Structure formats: C-alpha cells, structure tokens
Coordinates of C-alpha atoms in Angstrom, one line a residue:
Chain A
X195 CA 2.8 -35.7 2.2
X196 CA -0.4 -33.9 1.1
X197 CA -0.7 -30.1 1.3
X198 CA 0.7 -29.1 4.6
X199 CA -1.7 -27.8 7.3
X200 CA 0.8 -25.2 8.5
X201 CA 3.6 -23.8 6.4
X202 CA 5.9 -20.9 7.2
X203 CA 8.8 -19.6 5.3
X204 CA 11.2 -17.1 7.0
X205 CA 8.7 -16.1 9.6
X206 CA 9.9 -13.1 11.6
X207 CA 8.5 -11.0 14.4
X208 CA 10.2 -8.1 16.1
X209 CA 9.0 -6.0 19.0
X210 CA 11.0 -2.8 18.6
X211 CA 14.6 -3.9 18.6
X212 CA 13.9 -7.3 20.0
X213 CA 13.7 -10.0 17.4
X214 CA 11.4 -12.6 19.0
X215 CA 11.2 -14.9 15.9
X216 CA 14.1 -14.9 13.4
X217 CA 13.2 -16.6 10.2
X218 CA 11.3 -19.7 11.1
X219 CA 10.5 -22.4 8.5
X220 CA 7.8 -24.9 9.6
X221 CA 5.8 -27.5 7.8
X222 CA 3.2 -29.5 9.6
X223 CA 1.3 -32.2 7.7
X224 CA -2.4 -33.3 8.2
X225 CA -2.9 -35.5 11.2
X226 CA 0.5 -34.8 12.6
X227 CA 1.2 -34.0 16.3
X228 CA 4.0 -31.4 16.1
X229 CA 5.7 -29.9 19.1
X230 CA 7.7 -26.7 19.4
X231 CA 10.0 -27.3 22.3
X232 CA 12.0 -24.6 23.8
X233 CA 12.9 -22.6 26.9
X234 CA 10.8 -19.6 28.1
X235 CA 11.4 -16.6 25.9
X236 CA 12.3 -18.7 22.9
X237 CA 9.5 -17.3 20.8
X238 CA 7.2 -20.2 21.0
X239 CA 4.1 -18.3 22.0
X240 CA 4.8 -15.5 19.6
X241 CA 5.0 -18.0 16.8
X242 CA 1.9 -19.8 17.8
X243 CA -0.1 -16.6 18.2
X244 CA 0.9 -15.5 14.7
X245 CA -0.4 -18.9 13.4
X246 CA -3.6 -18.5 15.4
X247 CA -4.2 -15.1 13.9
X248 CA -3.7 -13.1 17.1
X249 CA -0.5 -11.3 16.2
X250 CA 0.8 -9.7 13.0
X251 CA 4.1 -10.9 11.7
X252 CA 6.9 -8.6 10.8
X253 CA 8.0 -10.7 7.8
X254 CA 7.9 -14.0 6.0
X255 CA 5.2 -16.2 4.5
X256 CA 2.6 -18.0 6.6
X257 CA -0.2 -20.3 5.5
X258 CA -2.5 -22.2 7.9
X259 CA -5.1 -24.4 6.3
X260 CA -4.5 -22.6 3.1
X261 CA -5.3 -19.2 4.6
X262 CA -3.0 -16.3 5.7
X263 CA -3.8 -16.1 9.4
X264 CA -3.0 -12.4 9.3
X265 CA -6.4 -12.1 7.6
X266 CA -8.5 -14.6 9.4
X267 CA -12.1 -15.3 8.2
X268 CA -15.0 -16.8 10.1
X269 CA -14.9 -19.9 7.9
X270 CA -11.2 -20.4 8.8
X271 CA -12.0 -19.9 12.5
X272 CA -14.5 -22.8 12.2
X273 CA -11.6 -25.1 11.4
X274 CA -9.2 -24.0 14.1
X275 CA -9.3 -24.8 17.8
X276 CA -7.2 -22.8 20.2
X277 CA -6.0 -23.4 23.7
X278 CA -4.2 -20.3 25.0
X279 CA -1.3 -20.4 27.4
X280 CA -3.5 -19.1 30.1
X281 CA -6.7 -21.1 30.8
X282 CA -9.7 -18.9 30.0
X283 CA -13.0 -20.0 31.5
X284 CA -16.1 -18.4 32.7
X285 CA -16.2 -19.4 36.4
X286 CA -19.9 -19.1 36.8
X287 CA -20.8 -21.6 34.0
X288 CA -20.8 -25.3 34.5
X289 CA -18.7 -27.6 32.3
X290 CA -21.7 -28.5 30.2
X291 CA -22.9 -24.9 29.9
X292 CA -19.4 -23.7 28.9
X293 CA -19.2 -26.3 26.1
X294 CA -22.8 -25.5 25.0
X295 CA -22.0 -21.8 24.9
X296 CA -19.1 -22.3 22.6
X297 CA -20.9 -25.0 20.6
X298 CA -23.4 -22.3 19.6
X299 CA -20.6 -20.3 17.8
X300 CA -20.0 -23.1 15.3
X301 CA -22.0 -24.4 12.3
X302 CA -21.3 -28.0 12.9
X303 CA -20.1 -28.5 16.5
X304 CA -19.3 -31.9 18.1
X305 CA -21.9 -33.1 20.6
X306 CA -21.3 -31.6 24.1
X307 CA -21.6 -35.1 25.8
X308 CA -19.0 -36.5 23.4
X309 CA -16.5 -33.7 24.2
X310 CA -17.1 -34.1 27.9
X311 CA -16.1 -37.8 27.4
X312 CA -13.1 -36.9 25.3
X313 CA -11.7 -34.7 28.0
X314 CA -12.7 -37.0 30.8
X315 CA -15.0 -34.6 32.7
X316 CA -18.0 -36.9 32.9
X317 CA -18.0 -36.6 36.7
X318 CA -17.8 -32.8 36.6
X319 CA -20.3 -32.0 33.9
X320 CA -22.6 -30.1 36.3
X321 CA -19.7 -28.4 38.2
X322 CA -19.0 -24.8 37.7
X323 CA -15.7 -24.1 36.0
X324 CA -14.6 -21.9 39.0
X325 CA -14.7 -25.0 41.2
X326 CA -12.6 -27.4 39.1
X327 CA -9.0 -28.3 39.9
X328 CA -6.2 -26.9 37.8
X329 CA -6.0 -30.0 35.7
X330 CA -9.7 -30.3 35.2
X331 CA -9.9 -26.6 34.2
X332 CA -7.2 -27.2 31.5
X333 CA -9.1 -30.2 30.2
X334 CA -12.3 -28.1 29.9
X335 CA -10.2 -25.5 28.1
X336 CA -9.1 -28.2 25.6
X337 CA -12.7 -29.3 25.4
X338 CA -13.8 -25.8 24.4
X339 CA -11.2 -25.8 21.7
X340 CA -12.5 -29.1 20.4
X341 CA -16.2 -28.3 20.5
X342 CA -16.2 -26.8 17.0
X343 CA -14.7 -30.0 15.6
X344 CA -11.6 -28.3 14.3
X345 CA -9.1 -29.8 11.8
X346 CA -6.2 -28.1 13.5
X347 CA -5.7 -27.7 17.3
X348 CA -3.2 -25.3 18.9
X349 CA -2.1 -26.2 22.4
X350 CA 0.1 -23.6 24.0
X351 CA 1.9 -25.2 27.0
X352 CA -1.0 -27.4 27.8
X353 CA 0.4 -28.8 31.1
X354 CA 2.5 -26.1 32.6
X355 CA 2.1 -26.0 36.3
X356 CA 0.5 -29.5 36.5
X357 CA 1.3 -32.1 39.1
X358 CA 2.6 -35.4 37.6
X359 CA -0.7 -37.2 37.7
X360 CA -2.6 -34.4 36.1
X361 CA 0.1 -34.2 33.5
X362 CA -0.3 -38.0 32.7
X363 CA -4.1 -37.5 32.4
X364 CA -3.6 -34.6 30.0
X365 CA -1.2 -36.6 27.9
X366 CA -3.6 -39.5 27.7
X367 CA -6.3 -37.1 26.5
X368 CA -4.0 -35.4 23.9
X369 CA -2.9 -38.8 22.6
X370 CA -6.5 -39.6 22.2
X371 CA -6.9 -36.7 19.8
X372 CA -4.6 -38.4 17.4
X373 CA -7.2 -41.0 16.9
X374 CA -9.7 -38.3 15.8
X375 CA -7.2 -37.4 13.0
X376 CA -6.6 -33.9 14.3
X377 CA -3.5 -32.0 13.4
X378 CA -2.0 -30.7 16.6
X379 CA 0.5 -28.0 17.1
X380 CA 1.8 -28.1 20.7
X381 CA 4.3 -25.8 22.4
X382 CA 6.0 -27.0 25.6
X383 CA 9.2 -26.6 27.6
X384 CA 9.0 -30.1 28.9
X385 CA 11.2 -32.6 27.0
X386 CA 9.2 -35.6 28.2
X387 CA 6.0 -34.0 27.0
X388 CA 7.3 -33.6 23.5
X389 CA 8.7 -37.1 23.6
X390 CA 5.4 -38.6 24.7
X391 CA 3.1 -36.8 22.4
X392 CA 4.8 -35.5 19.3
X393 CA 5.4 -37.2 15.9
X394 CA 7.9 -34.4 15.2
X395 CA 9.7 -31.9 17.4
X396 CA 11.2 -28.6 16.5
X397 CA 13.6 -27.4 19.2
X398 CA 13.5 -23.6 19.3
X399 CA 15.9 -21.2 21.0
X400 CA 16.2 -17.4 20.6
X401 CA 13.7 -17.3 17.8
X402 CA 15.4 -20.0 15.6
X403 CA 14.9 -23.7 15.0
X404 CA 18.0 -25.4 16.4
X405 CA 16.9 -29.0 15.5
X406 CA 13.9 -30.6 14.0
X407 CA 12.9 -34.3 13.6
X408 CA 11.0 -37.1 15.2
X409 CA 11.9 -37.6 18.9
X410 CA 13.6 -40.9 18.0
X411 CA 15.6 -39.5 15.2
X412 CA 16.6 -36.5 17.2
X413 CA 18.0 -38.8 19.8
X414 CA 19.5 -41.2 17.2
X415 CA 21.2 -38.7 14.9
X416 CA 22.8 -36.8 17.7
X417 CA 23.0 -39.7 20.1
X418 CA 26.7 -40.4 20.1
X419 CA 27.7 -43.5 22.1
X420 CA 25.7 -45.2 24.8
X421 CA 27.1 -44.9 28.3
X422 CA 27.5 -47.9 30.5
X423 CA 28.3 -47.1 34.1
X424 CA 28.8 -49.4 37.1
X425 CA 30.7 -49.6 40.4
X426 CA 32.9 -52.6 41.2
X427 CA 31.8 -54.4 44.4
X428 CA 33.4 -57.2 46.4
X429 CA 36.9 -55.8 46.3
X430 CA 37.3 -56.3 42.6
X431 CA 40.0 -54.1 41.0
X432 CA 39.9 -52.4 37.6
X433 CA 42.7 -54.5 36.2
X434 CA 40.6 -57.6 36.7
X435 CA 37.9 -56.4 34.4
X436 CA 38.1 -58.1 30.9
X437 CA 38.8 -56.2 27.8
X438 CA 35.5 -54.5 26.7
X439 CA 37.1 -51.3 25.3
X440 CA 38.4 -48.2 27.0
X441 CA 37.1 -47.7 30.5
X442 CA 37.2 -44.5 32.4
X443 CA 37.7 -45.0 36.1
X444 CA 36.6 -42.6 38.8
X445 CA 35.3 -42.8 42.4
X446 CA 38.2 -44.5 44.1
X447 CA 38.1 -41.9 46.8
X448 CA 34.8 -43.1 48.2
X449 CA 36.4 -46.3 49.2
X450 CA 33.2 -48.2 48.1
X451 CA 34.7 -49.4 44.9
X452 CA 35.9 -47.8 41.7
X453 CA 33.3 -46.5 39.2
X454 CA 33.7 -47.4 35.6
X455 CA 32.3 -45.6 32.5
X456 CA 32.3 -47.2 29.1
X457 CA 31.2 -45.2 26.0
X458 CA 30.4 -47.4 23.1
X459 CA 28.2 -47.2 20.0
X460 CA 27.8 -51.0 20.3
X461 CA 26.8 -51.6 23.9
X462 CA 25.3 -55.2 23.7
X463 CA 28.6 -57.2 23.5
X464 CA 30.2 -55.0 26.1
X465 CA 27.3 -55.6 28.5
X466 CA 27.3 -59.3 27.8
X467 CA 31.0 -59.6 28.5
X468 CA 31.0 -57.5 31.6
X469 CA 28.0 -59.1 33.3
X470 CA 29.2 -62.6 32.3
X471 CA 32.6 -61.9 33.9
X472 CA 30.9 -60.5 37.1
X473 CA 28.7 -63.6 37.4
X474 CA 31.5 -66.0 36.9
X475 CA 33.8 -64.3 39.4
X476 CA 31.1 -63.6 41.9
X477 CA 31.6 -59.8 41.8
X478 CA 28.8 -57.3 42.1
X479 CA 28.3 -54.5 39.5
X480 CA 26.6 -51.9 41.7
X481 CA 24.3 -49.3 40.1
X482 CA 24.8 -51.0 36.7
X483 CA 23.2 -48.8 34.1
X484 CA 23.1 -48.5 30.3
X485 CA 21.9 -45.1 29.2
X486 CA 21.1 -43.6 25.8
X487 CA 21.1 -39.8 25.6
X488 CA 17.6 -38.5 26.2
X489 CA 15.8 -35.8 24.4
X490 CA 16.7 -33.7 27.4
X491 CA 20.5 -34.1 26.7
X492 CA 19.9 -33.0 23.1
X493 CA 17.7 -30.2 24.2
X494 CA 20.3 -28.9 26.6
X495 CA 23.0 -29.3 24.0
X496 CA 21.1 -27.4 21.2
X497 CA 19.5 -24.7 23.3
X498 CA 22.6 -24.0 25.5
X499 CA 24.8 -21.0 25.0
Chain B
X1006 CA -26.8 -19.3 12.0
X1007 CA -27.9 -15.8 11.8
X1008 CA -26.1 -13.2 13.8
X1009 CA -29.3 -12.3 15.7
X1010 CA -29.8 -15.9 16.8
X1011 CA -26.1 -15.9 17.9
X1012 CA -26.7 -12.7 19.9
X1013 CA -29.7 -14.3 21.6
X1014 CA -27.6 -17.4 22.4
X1015 CA -24.8 -15.2 23.8
X1016 CA -27.3 -13.1 25.8
X1017 CA -28.8 -16.2 27.5
X1018 CA -25.5 -17.3 28.9
X1019 CA -24.6 -13.7 29.9
X1020 CA -27.8 -13.6 31.9
X1021 CA -26.9 -16.9 33.7
X1022 CA -23.4 -15.5 34.5
X1023 CA -24.9 -12.3 35.7
X1024 CA -27.4 -13.8 38.2
X1025 CA -24.8 -16.3 39.4
X1026 CA -22.2 -13.7 40.2
X1027 CA -22.8 -12.6 43.8
X1028 CA -21.0 -9.3 43.2
X1029 CA -23.2 -8.4 40.2
X1030 CA -26.4 -9.3 42.0
X1031 CA -25.4 -7.4 45.1
X1032 CA -24.1 -4.2 43.6
X1033 CA -26.4 -4.0 40.6
X1034 CA -29.7 -5.5 41.8
X1035 CA -29.7 -5.2 45.6
X1036 CA -27.7 -2.1 46.4
X1037 CA -30.1 0.4 44.6
X1038 CA -33.0 -1.1 46.5
X1039 CA -31.1 -0.8 49.8
X1040 CA -30.3 2.9 49.0
X1041 CA -33.9 3.6 48.2
X1042 CA -35.1 2.1 51.5
X1043 CA -32.5 3.9 53.5
X1044 CA -33.1 7.3 51.9
X1045 CA -36.9 6.9 52.1
X1046 CA -36.6 5.9 55.8
X1047 CA -34.5 8.9 56.6
X1048 CA -36.0 11.6 54.4
X1049 CA -39.4 10.0 53.6
X1050 CA -41.5 12.4 55.6
X1051 CA -40.0 15.6 54.0
X1052 CA -41.4 17.5 51.1
X1053 CA -39.5 19.5 48.5
X1054 CA -41.1 22.9 48.2
X1055 CA -38.9 24.1 45.3
X1056 CA -40.1 21.2 43.1
X1057 CA -43.8 21.9 43.6
X1058 CA -44.1 20.6 47.1
X1059 CA -43.6 16.9 46.2
X1060 CA -42.8 14.2 48.8
X1061 CA -39.1 13.3 48.8
X1062 CA -40.0 9.7 47.9
X1063 CA -41.4 10.9 44.6
X1064 CA -38.0 12.5 44.0
X1065 CA -36.0 9.5 45.0
X1066 CA -37.8 7.0 42.7
X1067 CA -36.4 8.5 39.5
X1068 CA -33.1 9.2 41.3
X1069 CA -32.6 5.6 42.2
X1070 CA -33.8 4.5 38.8
X1071 CA -31.0 6.6 37.4
X1072 CA -28.5 5.1 39.7
X1073 CA -29.7 1.6 38.8
X1074 CA -29.4 2.2 35.1
X1075 CA -25.9 3.7 35.5
X1076 CA -24.9 0.7 37.7
X1077 CA -26.3 -1.9 35.4
X1078 CA -24.7 -0.5 32.3
X1079 CA -21.6 1.7 32.9
X1080 CA -20.4 0.2 36.2
X1081 CA -21.2 -3.4 35.4
X1082 CA -19.8 -3.4 31.9
X1083 CA -16.6 -1.5 32.8
X1084 CA -15.9 -4.0 35.6
X1085 CA -17.1 -7.2 34.0
X1086 CA -15.6 -6.6 30.6
X1087 CA -12.3 -5.8 32.3
X1088 CA -12.5 -9.0 34.4
X1089 CA -13.3 -11.0 31.3
X1090 CA -10.5 -9.4 29.3
X1091 CA -7.9 -10.0 32.0
X1092 CA -9.2 -13.6 32.4
X1093 CA -8.4 -14.1 28.6
X1094 CA -12.1 -14.7 27.8
X1095 CA -12.3 -11.9 25.3
X1096 CA -9.2 -13.1 23.6
X1097 CA -10.5 -16.7 23.5
X1098 CA -13.9 -15.5 22.1
X1099 CA -12.0 -13.7 19.4
X1100 CA -10.4 -17.0 18.3
X1101 CA -13.9 -18.4 17.5
X1102 CA -16.1 -17.7 14.5
X1103 CA -18.3 -15.6 16.7
X1104 CA -18.6 -12.0 15.2
X1105 CA -17.0 -9.5 17.6
X1106 CA -20.2 -7.4 17.8
X1107 CA -22.2 -10.4 19.0
X1108 CA -19.8 -10.9 21.9
X1109 CA -20.3 -7.3 23.0
X1110 CA -23.9 -7.3 22.0
X1111 CA -24.7 -10.0 24.4
X1112 CA -23.3 -8.0 27.3
X1113 CA -25.0 -4.8 26.2
X1114 CA -28.3 -6.7 25.8
X1115 CA -27.9 -8.1 29.3
X1116 CA -27.2 -4.6 30.6
X1117 CA -30.4 -3.2 28.9
X1118 CA -32.5 -6.0 30.3
X1119 CA -31.1 -5.6 33.8
X1120 CA -31.8 -1.8 33.6
X1121 CA -35.4 -2.5 32.6
X1122 CA -35.9 -5.0 35.4
X1123 CA -34.5 -2.5 37.9
X1124 CA -36.7 0.3 36.6
X1125 CA -39.7 -2.0 37.2
X1126 CA -38.5 -3.1 40.6
X1127 CA -37.9 0.4 41.9
X1128 CA -41.2 1.7 40.5
X1129 CA -43.1 -1.2 42.1
X1130 CA -41.4 -0.7 45.4
X1131 CA -42.1 3.1 45.2
X1132 CA -45.7 2.4 44.6
X1133 CA -46.1 -0.4 47.2
X1134 CA -44.1 1.0 50.1
X1135 CA -44.2 4.8 49.6
X1136 CA -47.3 5.4 47.5
X1137 CA -45.4 7.0 44.7
X1138 CA -47.8 6.9 41.7
X1139 CA -46.8 5.0 38.6
X1140 CA -46.6 7.6 35.9
X1141 CA -48.5 5.5 33.3
X1142 CA -49.2 8.5 31.1
X1143 CA -45.4 9.0 30.7
X1144 CA -44.6 5.3 30.0
X1145 CA -43.4 6.0 26.4
X1146 CA -41.1 8.8 27.7
X1147 CA -39.7 6.6 30.4
X1148 CA -38.9 3.7 28.1
X1149 CA -37.3 6.0 25.5
X1150 CA -35.2 7.6 28.3
X1151 CA -34.3 4.2 29.6
X1152 CA -33.1 2.9 26.2
X1153 CA -31.2 6.0 25.3
X1154 CA -29.7 6.4 28.7
X1155 CA -28.7 2.7 29.0
X1156 CA -27.2 2.6 25.5
X1157 CA -25.2 5.7 26.2
X1158 CA -23.9 4.5 29.5
X1159 CA -23.0 1.1 27.9
X1160 CA -20.9 2.9 25.4
X1161 CA -19.2 4.9 28.1
X1162 CA -18.6 1.7 30.2
X1163 CA -17.0 -0.1 27.2
X1164 CA -14.8 2.9 26.5
X1165 CA -13.7 3.1 30.1
X1166 CA -12.3 -0.5 30.0
X1167 CA -9.5 0.7 27.8
X1168 CA -8.0 2.8 30.5
X1169 CA -8.5 0.2 33.3
X1170 CA -5.1 -1.6 33.5
X1171 CA -6.1 -4.6 35.6
X1172 CA -8.8 -6.6 37.2
X1173 CA -8.2 -5.1 40.6
X1174 CA -8.3 -1.5 39.3
X1175 CA -11.7 -2.0 37.6
X1176 CA -13.9 -1.4 40.6
X1177 CA -12.0 1.6 42.2
X1178 CA -11.6 3.4 38.9
X1179 CA -15.3 3.0 38.0
X1180 CA -16.6 4.0 41.4
X1181 CA -14.3 7.0 41.7
X1182 CA -16.1 8.3 38.6
X1183 CA -19.7 7.5 39.5
X1184 CA -19.9 8.1 43.2
X1185 CA -19.0 11.8 43.1
X1186 CA -21.4 12.3 40.2
X1187 CA -24.2 10.6 42.1
X1188 CA -23.7 13.1 45.0
X1189 CA -23.3 16.2 42.8
X1190 CA -26.2 15.2 40.6
X1191 CA -28.7 15.1 43.4
X1192 CA -29.1 11.3 43.4
X1193 CA -28.5 10.9 47.2
X1194 CA -29.0 14.4 48.4
X1195 CA -32.2 16.2 47.2
X1196 CA -31.3 18.9 44.7
X1197 CA -32.8 21.7 46.8
X1198 CA -29.9 21.2 49.3
X1199 CA -27.3 21.5 46.5
X1200 CA -25.9 24.9 45.3
X1201 CA -27.1 25.9 41.8
X1202 CA -23.6 26.2 40.5
X1203 CA -22.9 22.6 41.5
X1204 CA -26.0 21.4 39.7
X1205 CA -25.0 23.5 36.7
X1206 CA -21.6 21.8 36.6
X1207 CA -23.1 18.4 37.2
X1208 CA -25.4 19.1 34.2
X1209 CA -22.4 18.9 31.9
X1210 CA -21.8 15.3 32.9
X1211 CA -24.2 12.5 31.8
X1212 CA -25.7 11.4 35.2
X1213 CA -27.5 14.6 36.1
X1214 CA -29.2 15.0 32.6
X1215 CA -30.3 11.4 32.7
X1216 CA -31.8 11.9 36.2
X1217 CA -33.6 15.1 35.0
X1218 CA -35.0 13.2 32.1
X1219 CA -36.4 10.5 34.4
X1220 CA -37.5 13.0 36.9
X1221 CA -39.6 15.0 34.4
X1222 CA -41.5 11.9 33.7
X1223 CA -42.2 11.3 37.4
X1224 CA -42.9 14.9 38.2
X1225 CA -46.7 15.2 38.8
X1226 CA -46.6 18.7 37.4
X1227 CA -45.2 17.7 34.0
X1228 CA -47.5 17.2 31.0
X1229 CA -47.7 13.7 29.5
X1230 CA -46.0 12.8 26.3
X1231 CA -43.2 15.4 26.3
X1232 CA -39.6 14.4 26.0
X1233 CA -36.9 16.1 27.9
X1234 CA -34.9 16.6 24.7
X1235 CA -32.3 19.0 25.9
X1236 CA -31.2 16.6 28.7
X1237 CA -31.4 13.5 26.5
X1238 CA -29.3 15.2 23.9
X1239 CA -26.5 15.7 26.5
X1240 CA -26.7 12.0 27.4
X1241 CA -26.7 11.0 23.7
X1242 CA -23.6 13.2 23.1
X1243 CA -21.7 11.5 25.9
X1244 CA -22.8 8.1 24.5
X1245 CA -21.6 8.9 21.0
X1246 CA -18.3 10.1 22.5
X1247 CA -18.0 6.8 24.4
X1248 CA -18.8 4.9 21.2
X1249 CA -16.1 6.6 19.3
X1250 CA -13.5 6.0 22.0
X1251 CA -14.7 2.4 22.4
X1252 CA -14.2 1.7 18.7
X1253 CA -10.8 3.4 18.8
X1254 CA -9.3 2.0 22.0
X1255 CA -11.1 -1.2 23.1
X1256 CA -8.7 -4.0 23.8
X1257 CA -9.5 -7.8 23.6
X1258 CA -6.2 -9.1 25.0
X1259 CA -5.2 -9.1 28.7
X1260 CA -2.6 -6.6 30.0
X1261 CA -1.0 -9.1 32.2

C-alpha cells in the first residue's frame, strides 16, 4: 500500500471525564472505501470530526493527506470533501446555484453539471434546496462535498433516516464514487450499509475498535459454522432422518412437525444428503434454510456488553 | 482566486438568498416603508415647534432611515447568522477553503447594500409623497453616517448571535433589544413628546445617536458639510465593542 490517506495512532478524545475515543489506530489507503460501523455514542462522529479538522484531539497522532488536521490549511481543505451528519443546505438556493456557490470556493472545481449527474439530481437542478425530499437533499449535500473534486471524502451517516428506496439510491451513488478513485471514510450504524459499500470495516464501540477487516473476512474469520434449519413435514420423524451429523430438535409442541438445526462448517454434503433423502421419501422440508452469520451477527457479538 | 473576488462571489449569492427569503424582504425592506406611511398618515399634518417648526414628516424620514439601517444590519445579521449556524451552514462553510472573513464579509456587504437601498427608498418616498426635500448638500455626511452606522450595527449583530441559543430564540431576543430602543430614541414617537431624561438615557445606547446623526443631515437648519461627530463617536464605540465581542465569542457550530 502506498502512503495511507488517513493514519491515526492512539487517537484519544475526552470531554471532561467522558472518554469518547480511547486510543484508535486507523489506516485508510488511497482509493479505499472505509466504514466506521458502530452504535450511537460509539465515538464515530467525534473521530470523524477530528479527522475533518473540526475538533481538537486530546491525544495521539493523526495525519490526513499528510497534514495534521488539528492545523488545517486552505490547500488541505481543497483536497477534503465533507458531508456532516446533519444535512446543511441553503433552502433559498437551487441545486445548481448551491453547487455553483461552493464551486467558487475551490481553485479547480468539478463542473456543476457533472456533479448534478453524479448525484442524480438532473431533474431537480432548478429546484430550491428547501423543496427537495430528504433523500434528494442528502444527495445535494454529497454533491457539494464533491464539487471541489476532493481526494478524500468524509460521509458521516449518509443515509440515516432514509426510506429503503432512498437508501438504495444513495448507495448506488456512493458506489459510483469508487470509480472516481476517491478515498471515502464513511460512518454508519447500519450493517448492511457497511457491507454494501465498504472495502474495509472497523467496528467501533465505546471509543475502541472491536474488529477490523473486509466485510467478507469479518464474517469468515468469526463465522463459526453455517446453520441449516428445516421443519419435517408429512409426518416424518426425527429418527428417520439419515446421519448428517448432530441435529438439535425443537418445535415438537407446535404439532406441525419437529424443527431441526444442524451446525456444520461443511454444509454442502449435509444439504445434499438431507434434500436427497427428503425427495426419495416424499417428505417435505418446510422453511429449509442455510444461513451464514451476517455482519449483523458479528456486530452484535462485538459491540454487545 | 483573490479574496476580494471570493467576497464578491459570496455577496452575489447572499443577495439572492436575501431577496428570496420572504421574512427578510418583509421585515427588512417592507416593514420600514409601512411604518413610514402609517406614521406620516397619523401625524403628517403636525409640526414640531421645538425642532424649528419642521413638519413631522421631515422628522420621520431620518427616523425611519435609522430603523431601516438597524433592521438591515443588526436585526438581519443576528437572526440570519443564527439560523445559518443552527442549520450547520457556518460549520459546512468552515470545512471549505473559503477564508472565514469572506463568509462573514459577504453577509456584511449584503447588509450594507440593503441599508443603502433602504436609505434611497425612504428618501425617495419622503420626497414623492410628503415633499420632504432631499438634503443634497449633506450627501457626504449622510453616506458617512450610513457606512459608520451600518458597520457598527453589523458588528453588534454578529456579536449578539453568540448569546442566542437557538433558531427560535433569534427573533425574540433581537426584537426585545431593538423595539424598546426605537421607542425610547424617538423613532416612532417624536422626541418632543419624550421626557428629556429618557432621551438622555437613550443617548447612551447606539440607536439614538445614529438617529441624531441622520437627523442633523436632514434638519433644514443645519449647515452643510458638518459631521455630527459626538453622536457618531458613540455609535463607533458601540461598534468596536461589538467587534471585540464578536471576535471573542462568535461560534460557527450549531448548539443543537
């Protein structure tokens, strides 16, 4: 990896007695989409606002694009795009005017029309920001952060409060940024968002990193066994099921057939055996499901008490 | 890009925002005109003997100009900067390469221009509807008074934002300060109706001295070219105080 875009060593921040961030080590490489995932109050926004140059740290080393964000310069600001947790727009300016206003602050801005296209607001270019929907407002917010053509983009909870379709649109847009080669630091408390967007995820709780890896590896390394579940239909009894390893039986009480649970690190043969037997015997396997632990399971495990 | 060009860029957008905001247009541009028309309709036939037997309308033109300037600078900035701060716009602006002073400079420039526009509008209405002569021979005095007064009240308005906790509190706090001062300073009620002691006290605050400075330019008995230094100095002192407080206490980040 070349020189990291963001590098922190032992980053700390206290508010009086409260330690919001307790020794965070982060390294984000160029072109990476990095997510800080954690529950509310985990120290995500505090961390990001230190990296953005808004807050002073209590201790530790921080470098962002080779500069200490505690002493931001105008040249450094040219290279950093910021989307704050709260959308901040001037309601009386149109989409195009808002982007033009901010474009004027930078030496080499992207073209306004291009950014309107990037954030998918072609149809709203002449609408005032105050009249946009929540999702559209957030996309304009991201557009303003992109107008200076930054190398590094901070997105603090970009889709909080969105309905599912607005969230999908925002994800598509953020994925598109990857193709521009931007480094993105994203905070979120949505597991699926981190899984969708990030190359690497740091799960943070109580001001500390509890786990850090790619979403796939996070799941893989802590995965444990896959879980196969099914309910026996057609009057089949547990003792008729062929040997596929230990099966945990529950659900007799419902009278609709016993529920079996198999935990195995090698699910394919078990599935093959089980479904082959059911077909042969004419039994149904109701609600048959093979499930790998999701990022959500890992998240709950590492952020839990 | 030079800072000056940036400031002009910022100012152009601040102008757009101002004229599109119905609250700004009503309270800053229309309300002073409405006050003038109402006051002139009620008291327009009276004369003020103690001020050299001038028509009340001659008195009200500089009075309403004073109100317009205070409204376009102090009231507008205190409210609009607070609203922008609480909306996160100041914080966001600070995250860009834009120098901080340009951000504030655009708003101040906007307030100065609106003040000038209102001065012209009130003067023209005074001439057209009430026959109040335009004091051409005092033009220099009027412009200096306008710039000094507007700048001072801008500083005070910016300083005031630091004690306004929320968007909702902005308008009540600002108006609770200016409305009594308008009354005590003889803006609405002609000063011959106000006890001398009250006027003396009002003279320690900046509204009354600014009004007196404008009035002396409109007063037919005054000699051309002279500045009302003593009153302008009071205004400047308040402005400098505001400037110091603004530098010390102004906040860019929302409270909420």
